Amino acid sequence: MNGRAINGTSKPNTPVTYDRMQIVNDEKEFTPELIGQIGRWGLRDAGFDYNIVAVFGSQSTGKSTLLNRLFGTSFDVMDETQRRQTTKGIWMCRGKDMNVLVMDVEGTDGRERGEDQDFERKSALFSLASSEVLIINLWEHQVGLYQGANMGLLKTVFEVNLSLFGKKSAEATSQRTLLLFVIRDFIGTTPLVNLQATLTADLTKIWDSLSKPKELQGCKLSDYFDLAFTGLPHKVWAADKFESDVQVLRKRFVQKDSSDYFFKPAYHKRIPADGVAFYMEGIWEQVQNNKDLDLPTQQELLAQFRCDEISTAALAEFSEQAKSQKRPVEAGRVVEGLGQMMRTWRSDTLARYDRDASRYHQGVYKRKRTDLLAVVDSTLQPLFLGQLKNLHKACLVAFKRDVVEGMKAGEYDFAELVGKARATCEKNFVEGGKEVLVEGTTWSWEEEFELLKEEVQLVADQSRKDETKKMVNLIERNFKKQIAEPVELALNTATFDMWDKVLRAFRETLDKAESTYLAKAKSFNCTEEENAHALATLRQRAWLALRAKIDEGTADTAILAKLRTHFEERFRYDEHGVPRVWKPEDDMDGAFKKAKDQTLELVPLYSKISPKDTSLEYTLPSEPSDSLTNSDEFDFPSTLIIFSETKSLDLINRFRRDADAYYVEAKRSTVSSIAQ
Ligand code: GDP
Ligand code: MG
């Protein structure tokens, strides 16, 4: 049966040893080496798949001999030639080819020698607290000797059992122990059943004679113990029969499926194999210090100790794994598959813990599991948050890049471009956020997602503003080109409705500019407010462009040239456009005055933008803020004045001088023609 179990529970490269070990020495000290030895026996990972058996009986009744034959152990057997034993202690050995820990109690028989009954009691307590089967070894001729040493021993066992398992009667029935009586040097003249009846009667007597606590008065021997009996012939006189009977008995320790299998599950003390050493040491310490042995407390202590150990081991591997991704995350990288890694580390850690720890006291196991999980999650959470932060950054960068590159690529619909980039950005973040999520935690990526969306919105708004600015600049440039010619023409011809023409041209061109803007702005998803700002800016700039054009046409030299041309056309040409040749009889003075007066009328016309048709009058709010340039305060009414009174007088004077020069020249030409 055990071939597979042995292979399954020992590490492949370490061969199983079968050395015995003294777990309690004659100084009554418990060995610190047991855990290591259980490992060397190959049983450390056996879980509950192992059994413990101990032996009890007077000195030199062949106990060690029996154990060695039964289990293939190597306990010391008394040397025939010396016939005395002086050592005391408890030994343990692994049964050959079976997951069984065998305990051999060695000691002087205190009862016979009137000494050390203390050790006997302590070892009984210790054996009962851990063993499933207690072999009671006795000679056939001792049966029925109620006063004999054996019975004293059994009385000890029973008393001890009551103190151990008696308190909690509900648990007591679940903590049963098998007492296997092995009757040595069994001859067979008295049938085994008779011996069995005698022994059972004696046991009952002993049980009844125990002074039990009040609440346990009614409890019976069978509430705590199952009894089994077997006889073995004389080892020397019936050597063959002894040997074959031992083999039959061995089978009952080995064959799990047989009906007379000794190690019934009900006897198991439910201490996982990797906790046996700690548990036994704890038991021995309590026993040794004569403290009340409270098994549930011992089991809880064991669970705490072992669950901590298992948890620490599980965490060690986890920490290594988690550490591997700490640096990249802290360096700002989005680690691909981090969520998958984290989920695997986490579940592997729990699996490692559960595998070993779940066998221990459930309350402790669960509590420590919660603690473990808290440590694991607190290690993973910074990775989770770091990854989200990095993802956020990466998505935002990608969004900006998509928008910029899309705009560089040529023709584009801004709103569509931004919309696409935003969708990609959000999709990538959500995908990444979901990937890095760890089930069973309360973490979420939604908050970070909201932050990202806000930032994307800010970037989108900024690019839209930049775009709007660019667009307004472009429209302004076109406006300037379009307005130039009609303004020049109107200013040059200087008809009485000159300003009507200028303003009409301005109006038409501005209307076109505005509708160009509105058409584009629609696709930008600009807000009403943004549109209002942009249009106000456009109007103001258009107006300033118009004024610049007008200034250009009314600069000193330009206006003087215009006045001169106007005057010349009237003074030097007749009404048919034919150059005049003055004759003495001509009314040169009259013509001069008329031309001059008509020209001077132009100065007030040029000096102020004032259409005849008042519906053409243009107004701008006095202080529209140019949201795109933040230009200085802007006073519209003053922009209607082209030049001031003083300036007008100055122009008039300068023009007069020019006109007078023409007059003198004309006069001179008349004189010279007469002179010829
Ligand atoms: P322990 O002190 O109870 O462990 O006894 P041991 O196993 O050391 O054996 C004590 C002595 O009894 C040894 O000399 C053995 O050879 C002898 N012995 C072992 N088995 C038997 C047996 O079945 N019958 C008899 N008569 N002697 C035995
Ligand atoms: Mg012995």
XYZ file of C-alpha atoms and ligand atoms in Angstrom:
705
model
C 0.000 0.000 0.000
C 2.699 2.434 0.869
C 4.989 2.296 -2.112
C 3.149 5.103 -3.796
C 2.555 7.119 -0.693
C 6.221 7.019 0.191
C 7.256 8.197 -3.219
C 4.580 10.796 -3.148
C 5.611 12.240 0.166
C 9.371 12.244 -0.046
C 11.454 14.569 -2.132
C 12.653 12.717 -5.240
C 16.348 13.236 -4.588
C 16.532 12.567 -0.874
C 16.421 8.903 0.029
C 14.176 8.033 2.950
C 16.045 6.986 6.070
C 14.706 4.724 8.786
C 16.964 5.783 11.652
C 15.436 5.853 15.083
C 15.580 8.984 17.132
C 15.389 9.685 20.841
C 12.747 12.371 21.080
C 12.786 12.590 24.883
C 16.099 11.888 26.564
C 16.706 10.597 30.088
C 16.970 14.204 31.247
C 13.362 14.487 30.108
C 14.283 16.976 27.414
C 12.492 17.041 24.093
C 14.717 17.001 21.011
C 14.760 20.056 18.745
C 15.668 17.772 15.843
C 12.370 15.994 15.347
C 11.087 18.179 12.513
C 14.239 17.499 10.519
C 14.010 13.813 11.251
C 10.394 13.663 10.076
C 11.660 15.181 6.845
C 14.386 12.548 6.555
C 11.763 9.883 7.194
C 9.993 11.338 4.174
C 6.809 12.140 6.058
C 6.927 15.917 6.303
C 4.475 16.418 3.459
C 2.242 13.456 4.328
C -0.531 15.684 5.670
C -2.935 13.412 7.532
C -1.761 10.403 5.602
C 0.301 8.899 8.402
C -0.354 7.181 11.744
C 1.173 7.063 15.182
C 1.414 4.019 17.383
C 2.956 3.736 20.870
C 3.677 0.897 23.188
C 3.154 0.435 26.907
C 4.019 -2.336 29.287
C 6.336 -3.523 32.042
C 10.031 -3.525 31.530
C 11.599 -6.374 29.576
C 8.370 -7.826 28.265
C 9.733 -7.843 24.721
C 8.137 -4.504 23.668
C 11.048 -3.305 21.563
C 11.429 -6.779 20.086
C 7.773 -6.756 19.057
C 7.905 -3.277 17.527
C 11.009 -4.129 15.531
C 9.383 -7.294 14.168
C 6.046 -5.613 13.478
C 7.211 -2.361 11.937
C 10.753 -3.062 10.821
C 12.084 -0.515 13.291
C 15.475 -0.587 14.999
C 14.753 0.051 18.662
C 17.251 -1.197 21.235
C 16.553 -4.662 22.566
C 17.816 -5.673 25.946
C 21.084 -7.463 25.852
C 20.461 -11.099 26.913
C 23.760 -11.381 28.709
C 23.293 -8.317 30.901
C 19.551 -8.459 31.480
C 19.182 -4.959 32.745
C 18.191 -1.684 31.315
C 19.112 1.668 32.771
C 18.098 4.201 30.147
C 14.870 6.147 30.161
C 13.287 8.056 27.373
C 11.008 7.970 24.396
C 12.203 6.833 21.028
C 10.622 7.204 17.653
C 11.177 5.486 14.353
C 9.442 5.328 11.030
C 7.907 1.979 10.166
C 9.510 0.297 7.181
C 7.494 0.877 3.990
C 4.589 2.383 5.857
C 3.613 5.926 6.850
C 3.698 5.071 10.529
C 5.545 6.761 13.351
C 6.304 4.226 16.059
C 7.080 5.274 19.630
C 8.919 3.070 22.080
C 8.848 4.063 25.705
C 11.875 2.934 27.630
C 12.365 3.074 31.338
C 12.980 1.439 34.637
C 9.893 -0.051 36.054
C 9.308 2.422 38.797
C 6.475 0.476 40.308
C 8.583 -2.589 40.907
C 11.536 -0.651 42.171
C 9.454 1.821 44.104
C 10.866 4.792 42.251
C 10.130 7.180 39.420
C 6.456 6.758 38.605
C 6.554 10.294 37.409
C 8.109 9.440 34.080
C 5.643 6.632 33.535
C 2.734 8.973 34.012
C 4.216 11.617 31.801
C 4.980 9.250 28.977
C 1.447 7.832 29.206
C 0.019 11.305 28.916
C 2.296 12.086 26.022
C 1.498 8.854 24.176
C -2.242 9.229 24.586
C -2.234 12.798 23.374
C -0.629 11.819 20.106
C -1.135 8.115 19.341
C -4.000 6.449 17.591
C -3.165 2.984 18.779
C -1.615 2.158 22.147
C -0.169 -1.317 22.290
C -0.407 -2.776 25.813
C 2.180 -5.503 26.025
C 1.881 -8.160 28.765
C 2.755 -11.765 29.553
C -0.047 -14.299 29.504
C 0.678 -15.168 33.098
C 0.096 -11.527 34.094
C -3.542 -11.693 32.916
C -5.917 -11.783 35.846
C -3.337 -10.547 38.277
C -5.399 -7.564 39.144
C -2.889 -6.334 41.642
C 0.004 -6.658 39.205
C 2.132 -3.931 37.838
C 0.198 -3.937 34.555
C -2.983 -2.921 36.169
C -1.274 -0.056 37.899
C -0.042 1.066 34.524
C -3.503 0.877 33.034
C -4.952 2.812 35.876
C -2.452 5.524 35.066
C -3.480 5.452 31.407
C -7.157 5.801 32.238
C -6.678 8.599 34.707
C -4.536 10.442 32.281
C -7.096 9.935 29.564
C -9.822 11.429 31.697
C -7.750 14.483 32.411
C -7.004 14.838 28.724
C -10.243 14.075 26.982
C -12.734 13.913 29.806
C -13.454 17.617 30.096
C -15.188 18.061 26.874
C -17.426 15.073 26.510
C -18.626 16.040 23.042
C -15.102 16.111 21.769
C -14.135 13.128 23.836
C -16.224 10.745 21.795
C -14.601 11.997 18.628
C -11.153 11.529 20.192
C -11.012 7.802 20.607
C -7.979 5.599 21.092
C -7.507 1.934 20.390
C -5.972 -0.149 23.166
C -4.423 -3.195 21.565
C -3.569 -5.879 24.124
C -0.796 -8.142 22.920
C -0.537 -11.197 25.151
C 2.999 -12.524 24.971
C 4.132 -16.099 25.393
C 0.564 -17.113 24.687
C 0.343 -20.855 24.960
C -3.281 -21.408 23.972
C -4.417 -23.735 26.740
C -6.680 -20.945 27.912
C -8.509 -19.694 24.793
C -7.939 -16.044 23.853
C -11.636 -15.201 24.353
C -11.357 -16.210 28.005
C -8.281 -14.078 28.518
C -10.070 -11.283 26.739
C -13.082 -11.576 29.076
C -10.842 -11.558 32.151
C -8.962 -8.510 30.899
C -12.135 -6.647 29.995
C -13.581 -7.374 33.438
C -10.408 -6.142 35.079
C -10.361 -2.993 32.935
C -13.961 -2.240 33.853
C -13.101 -2.702 37.488
C -10.204 -0.309 37.227
C -12.335 2.184 35.331
C -15.044 2.048 37.970
C -12.526 2.498 40.735
C -11.229 5.753 39.257
C -12.217 8.836 41.133
C -13.948 10.793 38.413
C -15.050 14.375 38.482
C -18.761 14.839 39.118
C -19.794 15.653 35.571
C -18.066 12.498 34.310
C -19.495 10.086 36.851
C -21.623 8.240 34.293
C -19.091 7.951 31.494
C -17.946 4.527 30.439
C -14.650 3.049 29.355
C -16.117 2.458 25.901
C -16.848 6.179 25.544
C -13.127 6.716 25.059
C -11.528 3.421 24.120
C -11.896 0.626 21.672
C -10.302 -2.604 22.800
C -8.571 -5.262 20.708
C -6.796 -8.437 21.829
C -4.273 -10.740 20.283
C -1.884 -13.423 21.475
C 1.660 -14.131 20.333
C 3.525 -17.419 21.022
C 6.917 -17.621 22.678
C 9.531 -15.978 20.531
C 12.186 -18.598 21.181
C 10.240 -21.777 21.756
C 7.802 -21.243 18.917
C 9.964 -19.024 16.754
C 8.271 -19.851 13.413
C 4.757 -19.442 14.722
C 5.824 -16.224 16.464
C 7.190 -14.894 13.192
C 4.145 -15.797 11.105
C 1.696 -14.450 13.715
C 3.625 -11.176 13.801
C 3.284 -10.947 10.014
C -0.467 -11.467 10.294
C -0.625 -8.757 12.919
C 1.483 -6.431 10.753
C -1.078 -6.694 7.979
C -3.689 -5.177 10.275
C -1.501 -2.070 10.553
C -1.004 -1.904 6.801
C -4.068 -2.989 4.880
C -6.340 0.030 4.912
C -9.206 -1.659 3.120
C -9.422 -4.672 5.410
C -12.219 -4.703 8.005
C -9.867 -5.312 10.923
C -7.530 -2.460 10.007
C -6.266 -0.914 13.224
C -5.816 2.727 12.199
C -9.456 3.775 11.958
C -9.894 7.455 10.985
C -11.664 8.089 14.306
C -8.404 7.496 16.176
C -6.411 10.041 14.204
C -5.436 13.062 16.296
C -5.655 15.254 13.178
C -2.229 16.770 13.507
C -0.763 17.340 10.031
C 2.577 15.556 9.632
C 4.484 18.814 9.221
C 3.133 19.932 12.608
C 3.734 16.763 14.590
C 7.132 17.847 15.871
C 5.923 21.206 17.111
C 2.781 19.687 18.564
C 4.620 16.931 20.429
C 7.158 19.341 21.769
C 4.343 21.540 23.069
C 2.608 18.564 24.644
C 5.793 17.406 26.267
C 6.507 20.855 27.647
C 3.059 21.028 29.234
C 3.407 17.522 30.608
C 6.886 18.160 31.840
C 5.839 21.300 33.687
C 2.851 19.484 35.169
C 0.509 21.920 33.572
C -3.000 21.012 32.635
C -2.877 19.572 29.182
C -5.574 21.270 27.174
C -5.488 19.692 23.754
C -7.696 22.186 21.914
C -5.399 24.958 23.113
C -2.395 22.932 22.030
C -3.929 22.423 18.636
C -4.616 26.110 18.318
C -1.088 26.999 19.339
C 0.192 24.507 16.835
C -2.046 25.969 14.164
C -0.841 29.470 14.901
C 2.763 28.455 14.739
C 2.456 26.337 11.641
C 0.103 28.649 9.751
C 2.579 31.465 10.400
C 5.426 29.331 9.113
C 3.480 28.208 6.062
C 2.350 31.747 5.416
C 5.908 33.067 5.670
C 7.149 30.430 3.255
C 4.336 31.167 0.820
C 5.066 34.892 1.101
C 8.783 34.475 0.482
C 8.210 33.099 -2.977
C 5.506 35.660 -3.641
C 7.757 38.559 -2.640
C 10.406 37.430 -5.086
C 7.845 37.373 -7.846
C 6.308 40.705 -6.978
C 9.742 42.305 -6.693
C 10.542 41.411 -10.272
C 7.999 43.925 -11.601
C 8.474 46.644 -9.005
C 11.289 48.386 -10.831
C 9.693 48.530 -14.278
C 6.456 49.848 -12.804
C 8.268 52.457 -10.748
C 10.242 53.430 -13.834
C 6.946 54.317 -15.486
C 6.570 51.340 -17.759
C 3.231 49.770 -18.572
C 4.105 46.143 -17.916
C 2.330 43.893 -20.340
C 0.344 41.096 -18.715
C 0.959 42.470 -15.222
C -2.607 41.647 -14.172
C -2.222 38.052 -15.278
C 1.061 37.826 -13.392
C -0.415 39.335 -10.251
C -3.439 37.075 -10.333
C -1.195 34.041 -10.763
C 1.182 35.063 -7.986
C -1.740 35.717 -5.700
C -3.576 32.479 -6.357
C -0.340 30.479 -6.275
C 0.515 31.987 -2.916
C -2.908 31.141 -1.557
C -2.691 27.653 -3.019
C 0.682 27.118 -1.359
C -0.758 28.316 1.933
C -3.996 26.364 1.626
C -2.256 23.145 0.685
C -0.462 22.927 4.035
C -2.341 25.243 6.338
C -5.890 24.135 5.627
C -5.236 20.983 7.635
C -4.869 22.998 10.807
C -7.420 24.440 13.186
C -9.926 26.069 10.868
C -10.384 29.277 12.813
C -6.664 29.920 12.930
C -6.171 28.812 9.346
C -8.807 31.243 8.113
C -7.617 34.123 10.252
C -4.034 33.733 9.072
C -5.251 33.403 5.513
C -6.949 36.767 5.792
C -3.708 38.209 7.168
C -1.726 36.641 4.363
C -4.103 37.999 1.780
C -3.828 41.454 3.286
C -0.038 41.349 2.994
C -0.224 40.032 -0.564
C -2.716 42.668 -1.606
C -0.834 45.473 0.060
C 2.215 44.420 -1.942
C 0.270 44.172 -5.175
C -1.718 47.362 -4.794
C 1.196 49.725 -5.468
C 1.894 47.739 -8.632
C -1.739 48.040 -9.604
C -1.842 51.773 -8.920
C 1.543 52.298 -10.583
C 0.443 50.466 -13.663
C -2.740 52.540 -13.855
C -0.771 55.754 -13.481
C 1.648 54.682 -16.202
C -1.210 53.584 -18.390
C -2.882 56.935 -17.859
C 0.287 58.765 -18.916
C 0.875 56.535 -21.914
C -2.715 56.894 -23.111
C -2.601 60.671 -22.762
C 0.685 60.877 -24.664
C -0.745 58.661 -27.389
C -3.840 60.825 -27.564
C -1.788 64.007 -28.014
C 0.395 62.311 -30.604
C -2.633 61.040 -32.546
C -4.143 64.512 -32.647
C -0.902 66.242 -33.657
C -0.040 63.664 -36.299
C -3.553 63.653 -37.652
C -3.348 67.399 -38.085
C 0.039 67.189 -39.753
C -1.206 64.560 -42.173
C -3.126 67.163 -44.178
C -6.864 67.601 -44.705
C -8.752 66.692 -41.573
C -11.982 67.211 -39.775
C -10.859 68.375 -36.378
C -13.851 67.073 -34.418
C -13.637 63.702 -36.110
C -9.904 63.527 -35.521
C -10.214 64.311 -31.843
C -13.189 61.971 -31.496
C -11.255 59.073 -32.977
C -8.165 59.730 -30.899
C -10.277 59.998 -27.763
C -12.066 56.714 -28.468
C -8.754 54.901 -29.013
C -7.323 56.430 -25.871
C -10.313 55.423 -23.741
C -10.473 51.957 -25.222
C -6.804 51.330 -24.509
C -7.111 52.549 -20.960
C -10.174 50.477 -20.183
C -8.545 47.393 -21.683
C -5.390 47.966 -19.665
C -7.382 48.749 -16.535
C -9.402 45.578 -16.814
C -6.278 43.529 -17.450
C -4.544 44.693 -14.315
C -7.565 44.205 -12.070
C -7.300 41.436 -9.482
C -10.483 39.598 -8.582
C -11.254 39.466 -4.905
C -9.898 42.954 -4.222
C -11.835 46.183 -3.957
C -9.519 47.947 -6.361
C -10.908 49.771 -9.341
C -9.542 51.661 -12.321
C -12.595 53.873 -12.788
C -11.281 56.764 -10.729
C -8.076 56.960 -12.732
C -10.171 56.705 -15.865
C -12.165 59.769 -14.844
C -8.920 61.696 -14.308
C -7.684 60.630 -17.713
C -10.929 61.682 -19.366
C -10.674 65.091 -17.743
C -7.128 65.550 -18.992
C -8.038 64.375 -22.463
C -10.799 66.963 -22.433
C -8.338 69.673 -21.420
C -5.964 68.704 -24.211
C -8.824 68.569 -26.690
C -10.016 71.992 -25.588
C -6.545 73.429 -25.912
C -6.022 72.008 -29.383
C -9.425 73.293 -30.412
C -8.479 76.723 -29.154
C -5.213 76.567 -31.083
C -7.088 75.444 -34.132
C -9.649 78.212 -33.779
C -6.853 80.733 -33.440
C -5.192 79.445 -36.586
C -8.469 79.537 -38.436
C -9.278 83.078 -37.345
C -5.790 84.171 -38.450
C -6.320 82.620 -41.841
C -9.718 84.226 -42.280
C -8.232 87.545 -41.229
C -5.511 87.274 -43.884
C -8.089 86.533 -46.567
C -10.221 89.367 -45.353
C -7.339 91.793 -45.737
C -6.729 90.681 -49.292
C -10.354 90.999 -50.249
C -10.960 94.374 -48.679
C -7.881 96.095 -50.228
C -9.147 96.802 -53.747
C -12.679 98.067 -53.070
C -11.352 100.365 -50.341
C -8.614 101.773 -52.574
C -11.096 102.341 -55.373
C -13.604 104.097 -53.149
C -10.968 106.311 -51.565
C -9.502 107.234 -54.952
C -12.781 108.186 -56.572
C -13.835 110.068 -53.473
C -17.484 110.400 -54.393
C -19.848 111.868 -51.816
C -20.956 108.311 -50.892
C -17.393 107.141 -50.611
C -17.887 105.764 -47.090
C -21.060 103.968 -48.111
C -19.018 102.068 -50.676
C -16.265 101.341 -48.178
C -18.629 100.140 -45.505
C -20.693 98.108 -47.933
C -17.556 96.336 -49.124
C -16.518 95.848 -45.509
C -19.904 94.422 -44.561
C -19.961 91.967 -47.449
C -16.439 90.757 -46.871
C -16.972 90.395 -43.144
C -20.197 88.470 -43.698
C -18.291 86.049 -45.882
C -15.556 85.725 -43.279
C -18.055 85.075 -40.519
C -19.864 82.389 -42.418
C -16.539 80.749 -43.263
C -15.758 80.683 -39.578
C -19.144 79.332 -38.559
C -18.984 76.571 -41.123
C -15.653 75.369 -39.791
C -16.470 75.922 -36.141
C -19.419 73.576 -36.471
C -17.116 70.643 -37.027
C -14.971 71.659 -34.071
C -17.793 71.300 -31.597
C -17.021 74.780 -30.383
C -19.188 76.054 -27.584
C -21.534 79.023 -28.034
C -19.230 81.044 -25.865
C -16.183 80.138 -27.890
C -17.979 81.062 -31.087
C -19.050 84.398 -29.645
C -15.465 85.122 -28.626
C -14.005 84.082 -31.943
C -16.527 86.149 -33.925
C -15.961 89.193 -31.749
C -12.258 88.816 -32.350
C -12.765 88.392 -36.043
C -14.952 91.515 -36.247
C -12.527 93.584 -34.298
C -9.584 92.438 -36.371
C -11.532 92.992 -39.582
C -12.303 96.486 -38.469
C -8.675 97.164 -37.602
C -7.646 95.767 -40.985
C -10.084 98.107 -42.665
C -8.767 101.005 -40.662
C -5.210 100.076 -41.581
C -6.154 100.048 -45.212
C -7.879 103.430 -44.842
C -4.849 104.846 -43.013
C -2.680 103.674 -45.852
C -4.898 105.503 -48.348
C -5.096 108.668 -46.238
C -1.464 109.028 -45.209
C -0.166 112.583 -45.772
C 1.452 112.011 -49.123
C -1.399 109.800 -50.307
C -4.138 112.231 -49.329
C -2.239 115.197 -50.691
C -1.747 113.330 -53.963
C -5.465 112.562 -54.040
C -6.366 116.221 -53.423
C -3.882 117.332 -56.076
C -5.269 114.914 -58.606
C -8.803 116.015 -57.816
C -7.869 119.665 -58.158
C -5.895 119.133 -61.366
C -8.716 117.230 -62.948
C -10.933 120.216 -62.377
C -8.493 123.052 -62.994
C -6.234 121.744 -65.772
C -8.898 119.820 -67.662
C -12.225 121.007 -68.927
C -15.476 119.202 -68.362
C -14.706 116.983 -71.361
C -11.383 115.864 -69.944
C -9.423 117.970 -72.456
C -6.346 119.845 -71.109
C -6.981 123.521 -70.920
C -4.829 126.082 -72.682
C -5.439 129.325 -70.918
C -6.139 132.380 -73.014
C -6.108 135.886 -71.570
C -9.875 136.191 -71.848
C -10.461 133.002 -69.852
C -11.761 133.300 -66.284
C -8.788 131.580 -64.796
C -9.397 133.024 -61.340
C -12.968 131.756 -61.311
C -11.922 128.287 -62.482
C -9.147 128.182 -59.942
C -11.423 129.100 -57.092
C -14.061 126.595 -58.147
C -11.607 123.747 -58.454
C -9.985 124.661 -55.169
C -13.282 124.912 -53.305
C -14.497 121.618 -54.700
C -11.258 119.945 -53.655
C -11.298 121.439 -50.199
C -14.720 119.906 -49.697
C -13.008 116.532 -49.760
C -11.026 117.157 -46.571
C -14.007 116.876 -44.202
C -15.264 113.887 -46.259
C -11.987 112.017 -45.713
C -11.645 113.111 -42.100
C -14.390 110.901 -40.682
C -16.017 107.619 -41.604
C -19.607 108.679 -42.096
C -21.837 107.018 -44.630
C -24.785 108.886 -46.152
C -26.927 105.816 -45.640
C -26.953 105.583 -41.867
C -27.995 101.940 -41.950
C -24.483 101.226 -43.061
C -23.035 102.671 -39.938
C -20.926 100.013 -38.306
C -20.508 99.574 -34.596
C -18.406 97.369 -32.433
C -18.867 97.005 -28.728
C -16.578 99.550 -27.172
C -14.449 96.951 -25.391
C -14.624 93.584 -27.050
C -11.782 91.537 -25.670
C -9.820 89.790 -28.326
C -9.863 86.395 -26.689
C -7.253 85.089 -29.079
C -4.652 87.809 -28.647
C -5.711 89.609 -25.509
C -5.043 92.930 -27.174
C -5.310 96.201 -25.298
C -8.476 98.066 -24.673
C -10.217 99.066 -27.842
C -12.188 102.315 -28.252
C -14.373 101.990 -31.295
C -15.827 105.497 -31.757
C -12.361 107.020 -31.943
C -11.559 104.705 -34.827
C -14.182 106.493 -36.927
C -12.062 109.657 -36.955
C -9.502 109.524 -39.773
C -7.899 112.822 -38.943
C -8.458 115.651 -36.480
C -9.375 119.300 -36.975
C -5.770 120.427 -36.688
C -4.691 117.783 -39.101
C -7.453 118.952 -41.497
C -6.200 122.559 -41.308
C -2.655 121.419 -41.892
C -3.729 119.406 -44.950
C -5.752 122.336 -46.246
C -2.771 124.655 -45.917
C -0.425 122.244 -47.606
C -2.935 121.644 -50.380
C -3.402 125.398 -50.832
C 0.289 125.827 -51.365
C 0.195 123.127 -54.029
C -2.883 124.714 -55.672
C -1.281 128.153 -55.574
C 1.754 126.726 -57.334
C -0.524 125.370 -60.058
C -2.195 128.736 -60.343
C 1.141 130.569 -60.693
C 2.286 128.076 -63.248
C -0.954 128.459 -65.230
C -0.646 132.275 -65.089
C 2.923 132.095 -66.287
C 1.960 129.950 -69.217
C -0.690 132.488 -70.275
C 1.822 135.339 -70.095
C 4.337 133.486 -72.121
C 1.817 132.602 -74.781
C 0.955 136.335 -75.086
C 4.583 137.217 -75.258
C 5.103 134.978 -78.298
P 11.452 -4.387 26.471
O 12.234 -3.950 27.633
O 10.026 -4.601 26.853
O 11.608 -3.518 25.297
O 11.999 -5.849 26.079
P 13.054 -6.240 24.983
O 12.464 -6.207 23.644
O 14.282 -5.449 25.180
O 13.288 -7.714 25.381
C 13.597 -8.095 26.653
C 14.040 -9.517 26.634
O 12.984 -10.388 26.343
C 15.100 -9.813 25.592
O 16.100 -10.598 26.134
C 14.367 -10.523 24.507
O 15.169 -11.476 23.805
C 13.299 -11.255 25.266
N 12.138 -11.537 24.504
C 11.719 -10.809 23.433
N 10.554 -11.305 22.982
C 10.226 -12.344 23.801
C 9.135 -13.210 23.818
O 8.218 -13.172 22.999
N 9.110 -14.117 24.821
C 10.128 -14.174 25.746
N 10.022 -15.061 26.716
N 11.182 -13.396 25.728
C 11.220 -12.449 24.753
Mg 12.657 -1.769 25.130
